[in-house]
CSV table of C-alpha atoms in Angstrom, one decimal:
chain,number,residue,atom,x,y,z
A,15,MET,CA,0.0,0.0,0.0
A,16,SER,CA,1.3,3.5,-0.9
A,17,PRO,CA,2.2,5.6,2.2
A,18,PHE,CA,0.1,8.4,0.7
A,19,VAL,CA,-3.1,6.4,1.1
A,20,LYS,CA,-2.7,6.5,4.8
A,21,SER,CA,-3.0,10.2,4.9
A,22,PRO,CA,-5.8,11.1,2.4
A,23,LEU,CA,-7.0,14.5,1.5
A,24,SER,CA,-10.6,15.4,0.6
A,25,PHE,CA,-11.2,17.8,-2.3
A,26,LEU,CA,-12.0,20.7,0.0
A,27,GLN,CA,-9.0,20.1,2.2
A,28,TYR,CA,-6.8,20.2,-0.9
A,29,VAL,CA,-8.4,23.5,-2.0
A,30,PHE,CA,-8.2,25.1,1.4
A,31,ILE,CA,-4.5,24.3,1.8
A,32,ILE,CA,-3.6,25.9,-1.5
A,33,ALA,CA,-5.9,28.9,-1.0
A,34,GLY,CA,-4.6,29.3,2.6
A,35,ILE,CA,-1.0,29.5,1.5
A,36,GLN,CA,-1.9,32.1,-1.2
A,37,ILE,CA,-4.1,34.3,0.9
A,38,GLY,CA,-2.0,34.2,4.0
A,39,ILE,CA,1.2,35.2,2.3
A,40,ALA,CA,0.1,38.5,0.6
A,41,ILE,CA,-3.3,39.6,1.9
A,42,LEU,CA,-1.9,42.6,3.8
A,43,SER,CA,0.4,43.9,1.1
A,44,ILE,CA,-1.6,43.6,-2.1
A,45,PRO,CA,-3.9,46.6,-1.9
A,46,ARG,CA,-1.1,49.1,-1.2
A,47,GLU,CA,1.2,47.5,-3.8
A,48,MET,CA,-1.5,47.6,-6.4
A,49,ALA,CA,-2.2,51.3,-5.7
A,50,ARG,CA,1.6,52.1,-5.9
A,51,PHE,CA,2.0,50.5,-9.3
A,52,ALA,CA,-1.4,51.0,-11.0
A,53,GLY,CA,-3.4,53.4,-8.9
A,54,THR,CA,-7.1,52.6,-8.5
A,55,ASP,CA,-6.9,50.4,-11.6
A,56,GLY,CA,-4.8,47.9,-9.6
A,57,TRP,CA,-7.8,45.6,-9.1
A,58,ILE,CA,-7.6,44.8,-12.8
A,59,ALA,CA,-4.1,43.4,-12.3
A,60,ILE,CA,-5.5,41.0,-9.7
A,61,VAL,CA,-7.8,39.5,-12.3
A,62,LEU,CA,-5.0,39.3,-14.9
A,63,GLY,CA,-2.9,37.6,-12.3
A,64,TRP,CA,-5.6,35.0,-11.8
A,65,LEU,CA,-5.8,34.4,-15.6
A,66,ILE,CA,-2.0,34.0,-15.8
A,67,THR,CA,-1.8,31.7,-12.8
A,68,SER,CA,-4.4,29.3,-14.2
A,69,ILE,CA,-1.9,28.1,-16.9
A,70,PRO,CA,1.0,26.9,-14.7
A,71,SER,CA,-1.5,25.7,-12.1
A,72,LEU,CA,-3.1,23.3,-14.6
A,73,LEU,CA,0.2,22.3,-16.0
A,74,THR,CA,1.3,21.4,-12.5
A,75,VAL,CA,-1.6,19.0,-12.2
A,76,GLN,CA,-0.9,17.7,-15.7
A,77,ILE,CA,2.7,16.9,-14.7
A,78,MET,CA,1.5,15.1,-11.5
A,79,LYS,CA,-0.7,12.8,-13.5
A,80,GLY,CA,2.5,11.0,-14.4
A,81,SER,CA,3.1,10.2,-10.7
A,82,PRO,CA,-0.3,9.5,-9.1
A,83,ASP,CA,1.4,7.6,-6.3
A,84,GLY,CA,4.3,9.9,-5.6
A,85,THR,CA,5.3,13.5,-5.3
A,86,ILE,CA,7.1,15.6,-7.8
A,87,LEU,CA,10.4,14.4,-6.3
A,88,ASP,CA,9.4,10.8,-7.0
A,89,LEU,CA,8.5,11.7,-10.6
A,90,ILE,CA,11.8,13.4,-11.2
A,91,LYS,CA,13.6,10.5,-9.7
A,92,LYS,CA,11.8,8.1,-12.0
A,93,LYS,CA,12.5,10.2,-15.1
A,94,LEU,CA,15.9,11.5,-14.4
A,95,GLY,CA,17.4,9.5,-11.6
A,96,ARG,CA,17.9,10.2,-7.9
A,97,TRP,CA,21.1,12.2,-8.3
A,98,LEU,CA,19.4,14.7,-10.5
A,99,ALA,CA,16.3,14.7,-8.3
A,100,ILE,CA,18.2,15.7,-5.2
A,101,PRO,CA,19.1,19.2,-6.6
A,102,PHE,CA,15.4,19.7,-7.4
A,103,ALA,CA,14.5,18.7,-3.8
A,104,LEU,CA,17.0,21.2,-2.4
A,105,VAL,CA,15.7,24.0,-4.6
A,106,PHE,CA,12.1,23.2,-3.5
A,107,ALA,CA,13.2,23.1,0.1
A,108,ALA,CA,15.0,26.4,0.0
A,109,TYR,CA,12.1,28.1,-1.8
A,110,LEU,CA,9.5,26.7,0.6
A,111,GLY,CA,11.7,27.6,3.5
A,112,GLY,CA,11.8,31.2,2.3
A,113,MET,CA,8.0,31.2,1.9
A,114,ALA,CA,7.5,29.9,5.4
A,115,TYR,CA,10.0,32.4,6.9
A,116,ILE,CA,8.2,35.4,5.2
A,117,GLY,CA,4.9,34.2,6.5
A,118,LEU,CA,6.2,33.8,10.0
A,119,LEU,CA,8.1,37.1,9.9
A,120,ARG,CA,5.1,39.1,8.8
A,121,THR,CA,2.9,37.5,11.5
A,122,LEU,CA,5.5,38.2,14.1
A,123,LEU,CA,5.9,41.8,13.1
A,124,ILE,CA,2.1,42.4,13.0
A,125,ILE,CA,1.7,40.8,16.5
A,126,ARG,CA,4.5,43.0,17.9
A,127,VAL,CA,3.0,46.3,16.4
A,128,TRP,CA,-0.7,45.7,17.0
A,129,LEU,CA,-1.0,43.2,19.9
A,130,LEU,CA,2.1,42.6,22.1
A,131,GLN,CA,4.3,45.6,21.8
A,132,ASN,CA,6.3,44.9,25.0
A,133,THR,CA,6.7,41.1,24.6
A,134,SER,CA,9.9,39.7,23.3
A,135,PRO,CA,9.7,38.6,19.7
A,136,PHE,CA,11.4,35.4,20.6
A,137,ILE,CA,8.7,34.5,23.1
A,138,VAL,CA,6.0,35.3,20.5
A,139,LEU,CA,7.8,33.1,18.0
A,140,VAL,CA,8.0,30.2,20.5
A,141,LEU,CA,4.2,30.5,21.1
A,142,LEU,CA,3.7,30.3,17.3
A,143,PHE,CA,5.9,27.2,17.1
A,144,ILE,CA,3.7,25.2,19.4
A,145,PRO,CA,0.6,24.9,17.1
A,146,THR,CA,2.9,24.7,14.1
A,147,TYR,CA,4.6,21.6,15.4
A,148,ILE,CA,1.3,20.1,16.7
A,149,VAL,CA,-0.2,20.4,13.2
A,150,THR,CA,2.7,19.5,11.0
A,151,ARG,CA,3.9,16.5,13.0
A,152,GLU,CA,0.8,14.5,11.9
A,153,GLY,CA,1.4,15.1,8.2
A,154,THR,CA,-0.9,16.2,5.3
A,155,ASN,CA,-4.0,14.7,6.8
A,156,MET,CA,-3.8,17.0,9.8
A,157,LEU,CA,-2.8,19.9,7.5
A,158,GLY,CA,-6.0,19.4,5.6
A,159,ARG,CA,-8.2,19.3,8.7
A,160,PHE,CA,-6.5,22.4,10.1
A,161,ALA,CA,-7.0,24.4,6.9
A,162,GLU,CA,-10.6,23.2,6.6
A,163,ALA,CA,-11.3,24.3,10.2
A,164,ILE,CA,-9.7,27.7,9.7
A,165,PHE,CA,-11.8,28.4,6.6
A,166,TYR,CA,-15.0,27.3,8.1
A,167,PHE,CA,-14.3,29.3,11.3
A,168,LEU,CA,-13.3,32.5,9.4
A,169,CYS,CA,-15.5,32.3,6.3
A,170,TRP,CA,-17.6,35.2,7.5
A,171,LEU,CA,-14.6,37.5,8.0
A,172,PRO,CA,-14.3,38.9,4.5
A,173,PHE,CA,-17.9,40.1,4.6
A,174,ILE,CA,-17.0,42.4,7.5
A,175,TYR,CA,-15.1,44.5,5.0
A,176,LEU,CA,-18.3,45.4,3.3
A,177,LEU,CA,-19.2,47.6,6.3
A,178,PRO,CA,-16.8,50.5,5.5
A,179,LEU,CA,-18.3,50.8,2.0
A,180,LYS,CA,-21.1,52.9,3.4
A,181,GLU,CA,-18.5,55.6,4.2
A,182,GLY,CA,-16.5,55.2,1.0
A,183,GLN,CA,-16.5,57.1,-2.3
A,184,TRP,CA,-17.1,54.9,-5.4
A,185,LEU,CA,-15.8,57.8,-7.5
A,186,ASN,CA,-12.3,56.9,-6.3
A,187,ILE,CA,-12.2,54.0,-8.7
A,188,ILE,CA,-13.5,55.7,-11.8
A,189,PRO,CA,-12.8,56.3,-14.6
A,190,ILE,CA,-11.4,52.8,-15.3
A,191,LEU,CA,-8.2,52.6,-17.3
A,192,LYS,CA,-7.5,56.3,-16.5
A,193,GLU,CA,-3.8,55.9,-17.3
A,194,GLY,CA,-4.1,53.1,-19.9
A,195,TRP,CA,-2.9,49.5,-19.7
A,196,LEU,CA,0.8,50.1,-19.1
A,197,PRO,CA,0.6,50.8,-15.3
A,198,ILE,CA,-1.7,47.7,-14.9
A,199,LEU,CA,0.6,45.5,-16.8
A,200,SER,CA,3.5,46.8,-14.7
A,201,ALA,CA,1.7,45.7,-11.6
A,202,VAL,CA,1.1,42.1,-12.8
A,203,PRO,CA,4.5,40.7,-11.7
A,204,THR,CA,3.9,42.0,-8.2
A,205,VAL,CA,0.4,40.6,-8.0
A,206,LEU,CA,1.7,37.2,-8.9
A,207,PHE,CA,3.1,37.1,-5.4
A,208,ALA,CA,-0.5,36.8,-4.1
A,209,TYR,CA,-0.9,33.6,-6.1
A,210,LEU,CA,2.3,31.8,-5.0
A,211,GLY,CA,1.5,28.6,-3.3
A,212,PHE,CA,0.1,26.3,-5.9
A,213,ILE,CA,3.4,24.5,-5.8
A,214,ALA,CA,1.6,22.6,-3.0
A,215,VAL,CA,0.0,20.5,-5.8
A,216,PHE,CA,3.4,18.8,-6.3
A,217,PHE,CA,3.2,17.4,-2.7
A,218,LEU,CA,-0.6,17.1,-2.2
A,219,TYR,CA,-1.6,15.3,-5.4
A,220,PRO,CA,-0.7,11.8,-4.3
A,221,HIS,CA,-2.8,12.3,-1.1
A,222,LEU,CA,-5.9,13.5,-3.0
A,223,THR,CA,-8.7,10.9,-2.9
A,224,HIS,CA,-10.3,12.0,-6.2
A,225,LYS,CA,-7.4,12.9,-8.4
A,226,LYS,CA,-9.6,13.6,-11.4
A,227,HIS,CA,-10.7,16.8,-9.6
A,228,ALA,CA,-7.2,18.1,-9.0
A,229,GLY,CA,-7.4,20.6,-11.8
A,230,ALA,CA,-10.7,22.0,-10.8
A,231,GLY,CA,-9.4,22.2,-7.2
A,232,VAL,CA,-6.4,24.3,-8.0
A,233,LEU,CA,-8.5,26.6,-10.1
A,234,LEU,CA,-11.1,26.9,-7.3
A,235,ALA,CA,-8.2,27.8,-4.9
A,236,ASN,CA,-6.9,30.4,-7.2
A,237,THR,CA,-10.4,31.8,-7.6
A,238,ILE,CA,-10.9,32.0,-3.8
A,239,THR,CA,-7.6,33.9,-3.6
A,240,MET,CA,-8.6,36.3,-6.3
A,241,MET,CA,-12.1,37.0,-4.8
A,242,MET,CA,-10.5,37.6,-1.4
A,243,ASN,CA,-7.8,40.0,-2.7
A,244,LEU,CA,-10.3,41.7,-5.1
A,245,LEU,CA,-12.8,42.3,-2.3
A,246,ILE,CA,-10.4,43.8,0.2
A,247,THR,CA,-8.5,45.8,-2.5
A,248,LEU,CA,-11.7,47.4,-3.8
A,249,VAL,CA,-12.9,48.2,-0.3
A,250,CYS,CA,-9.6,49.9,0.4
A,251,PHE,CA,-9.7,51.8,-2.9
A,252,VAL,CA,-13.3,53.0,-2.3
A,253,TYR,CA,-12.6,54.0,1.3
A,254,PHE,CA,-9.2,55.7,1.0
A,255,SER,CA,-8.4,58.3,-1.6
A,256,PRO,CA,-5.7,57.4,-4.2
A,257,SER,CA,-3.1,59.5,-2.3
A,258,GLU,CA,-4.0,57.9,1.0
A,259,MET,CA,-3.6,54.4,-0.3
A,260,ILE,CA,0.1,55.0,-0.9
A,261,GLU,CA,0.7,56.8,2.3
A,262,VAL,CA,-1.3,54.7,4.8
A,263,ASN,CA,0.6,51.7,6.2
A,264,GLN,CA,-1.3,48.4,6.1
A,265,PRO,CA,-4.6,49.8,4.8
A,266,VAL,CA,-6.1,46.3,5.2
A,267,ILE,CA,-5.9,46.8,8.9
A,268,SER,CA,-6.4,50.5,9.1
A,269,VAL,CA,-9.8,50.3,7.3
A,270,LEU,CA,-11.1,48.1,10.1
A,271,LYS,CA,-10.8,51.1,12.5
A,272,THR,CA,-13.9,52.6,10.8
A,273,ILE,CA,-16.0,49.7,12.0
A,274,GLN,CA,-17.6,50.5,15.3
A,275,PHE,CA,-19.9,48.6,17.6
A,276,LYS,CA,-21.4,50.0,20.9
A,277,PHE,CA,-20.3,47.0,22.8
A,278,LEU,CA,-16.8,46.7,21.4
A,279,GLU,CA,-13.7,49.0,21.1
A,280,ARG,CA,-10.6,48.6,19.0
A,281,ILE,CA,-12.3,46.0,16.7
A,282,GLU,CA,-9.2,45.8,14.5
A,283,ILE,CA,-7.4,44.1,17.4
A,284,ILE,CA,-10.0,41.4,17.5
A,285,PHE,CA,-9.7,40.9,13.8
A,286,ILE,CA,-5.9,40.8,13.8
A,287,SER,CA,-6.1,38.1,16.4
A,288,LEU,CA,-8.5,36.1,14.2
A,289,TYR,CA,-6.4,36.6,11.1
A,290,ILE,CA,-3.4,35.0,12.8
A,291,GLY,CA,-5.1,31.7,12.1
A,292,LEU,CA,-5.4,32.6,8.4
A,293,TYR,CA,-1.8,33.8,8.3
A,294,SER,CA,-0.6,30.5,9.8
A,295,LEU,CA,-1.8,28.7,6.6
A,296,SER,CA,1.0,30.4,4.8
A,297,TRP,CA,3.9,29.1,6.9
A,298,ILE,CA,2.7,25.8,8.4
A,299,PRO,CA,2.2,23.9,5.1
A,300,ALA,CA,5.3,25.4,3.6
A,301,LEU,CA,7.3,24.4,6.6
A,302,TYR,CA,6.0,20.8,6.4
A,303,PHE,CA,6.8,20.6,2.6
A,304,MET,CA,10.3,21.9,3.3
A,305,ALA,CA,10.9,19.2,5.9
A,306,TYR,CA,9.5,16.6,3.6
A,307,CYS,CA,12.0,17.7,0.8
A,308,LEU,CA,14.9,17.5,3.3
A,309,LYS,CA,13.8,14.1,4.5
A,310,TRP,CA,13.4,12.8,0.9
A,311,THR,CA,16.9,14.1,0.0
A,312,THR,CA,18.6,12.3,2.9
A,313,ASN,CA,16.2,9.4,3.0
A,314,GLY,CA,16.8,9.4,6.7
A,315,ALA,CA,14.8,10.3,9.8
A,316,ARG,CA,11.1,11.1,9.9
A,317,VAL,CA,9.7,14.4,8.8
A,318,ARG,CA,9.0,15.2,12.4
A,319,SER,CA,12.8,15.3,13.2
A,320,TYR,CA,13.5,17.8,10.4
A,321,LEU,CA,10.6,20.0,11.7
A,322,ILE,CA,12.1,20.2,15.1
A,323,GLY,CA,15.5,21.2,13.6
A,324,LEU,CA,13.9,23.8,11.3
A,325,LEU,CA,11.9,25.4,14.1
A,326,ALA,CA,15.0,25.5,16.3
A,327,PHE,CA,17.1,27.1,13.5
A,328,ILE,CA,14.4,29.8,12.8
A,329,GLY,CA,14.0,30.5,16.5
A,330,ILE,CA,17.7,30.9,17.2
A,331,GLY,CA,18.2,33.0,14.1
A,332,THR,CA,15.3,35.3,15.1
A,333,TYR,CA,16.7,35.6,18.6
A,334,PHE,CA,19.8,37.2,17.3
A,335,TYR,CA,18.3,39.1,14.4
A,336,LEU,CA,14.8,40.3,13.6
A,337,PRO,CA,14.3,42.0,10.2
A,338,THR,CA,12.2,45.2,10.1
A,339,PHE,CA,9.0,45.8,8.1
A,340,ASN,CA,11.0,47.5,5.3
A,341,GLN,CA,13.4,44.5,5.1
A,342,SER,CA,10.4,42.1,5.1
A,343,VAL,CA,9.1,44.1,2.1
A,344,TRP,CA,12.4,43.5,0.3
A,345,LEU,CA,12.2,39.8,1.1
A,346,GLU,CA,8.8,39.7,-0.4
A,347,TYR,CA,10.1,41.4,-3.5
A,348,MET,CA,12.9,38.8,-3.8
A,349,MET,CA,10.4,36.0,-3.2
A,350,THR,CA,8.2,37.2,-6.0
A,351,ARG,CA,11.1,37.0,-8.5
A,352,ILE,CA,12.1,33.6,-7.2
A,353,GLY,CA,8.5,32.4,-7.1
A,354,ILE,CA,7.9,33.3,-10.7
A,355,VAL,CA,10.8,31.1,-11.7
A,356,VAL,CA,9.9,28.2,-9.4
A,357,GLU,CA,6.1,28.2,-9.7
A,358,TYR,CA,5.4,29.7,-13.1
A,359,ILE,CA,8.4,28.9,-15.3
A,360,LEU,CA,9.6,25.6,-13.9
A,361,PRO,CA,6.3,23.7,-14.4
A,362,ILE,CA,6.2,24.8,-18.0
A,363,VAL,CA,9.8,23.6,-18.5
A,364,ILE,CA,9.1,20.3,-16.8
A,365,TRP,CA,5.9,19.8,-18.8
A,366,ILE,CA,7.6,20.5,-22.1
A,367,TYR,CA,10.4,18.1,-21.2
A,368,LEU,CA,7.9,15.3,-20.3
A,369,VAL,CA,5.9,15.8,-23.5
A,370,ILE,CA,9.1,15.7,-25.7
A,371,ARG,CA,10.4,12.7,-23.8
A,372,GLU,CA,7.1,10.8,-24.2
A,373,LYS,CA,7.1,11.6,-27.9
A,374,VAL,CA,10.6,10.4,-28.4
A,375,ARG,CA,9.8,7.2,-26.5
A,376,ARG,CA,6.8,6.5,-28.7
A,377,GLU,CA,8.8,7.1,-31.9
A,378,GLU,CA,11.5,4.7,-30.7
A,379,GLN,CA,8.9,2.1,-30.0
A,380,LEU,CA,7.4,2.5,-33.5
A,381,GLY,CA,10.8,2.5,-35.1
């Protein structure tokens, strides 16, 4: 029996893990970045990013059809040999580690600024590590349940952002295409950062119970991400003026200050606390996939042992050095460039290679 059968994933769990990684990694930065590049037409770039992402997402699924009982590393090993698969595993591990670190770093910085200003960042990080280890030590089955629980628990949260619209100005977003297509197209590379995370298909596919729905699942995850980013971006554009969108730090959080209830003060603090669960979907799966890649490379201890080592390494590193918000923005910029190569270009290259290889093999058989 395949080891992947022991930790199956339902269709919705598969969707929620992918969407969780995508939403958690960029939800705070997208509105301001879109305003900086394309003004109030930045929402169009979000839609274009969804269209572009659909192509490598579906190719990723198509690639994995050649390895229904294994991950991308097993497929590369079968086609190219183990010694060529190991460098791929290390590249995936480094990339996923960067993604996990950015998610953790952003969450840590937000907690320090908005919730626990006087608490040591190392202590906060240790507190974040506890649920991280509890979830990841059980593998993909627990990841799926965790992502499903988070989405069900917080599915009402985006609709709260509709409340500030009553005080907004819809004139802020018109006319559409006021500066033409060039600013919008220049924002597309940045918006692709919001869709990074479908690389999870490479590792989730063998666990999926109904693999024939894998393509529909990744498209659904991309659509959930698009709708979430589109809703929050449009709300921010309507509420803040074009000049305020660039000047206000974290407009996604600042817009929550306009929501008032007679029985509750500082509602943004409550929502930030709830959003931590959503942010965790960006680093917890990525950290698990990274540990899996390292385990596969060495063919040694269990994934759990690598998780402990990775958490200890991140904790010790953060104890001695904690990047600032500006430095985290630079890290996001670099991750966007690396992510375009790993998640957008690499699947296309692998798919082309597999198609050519299969064609050559058939010609050899006929000849």
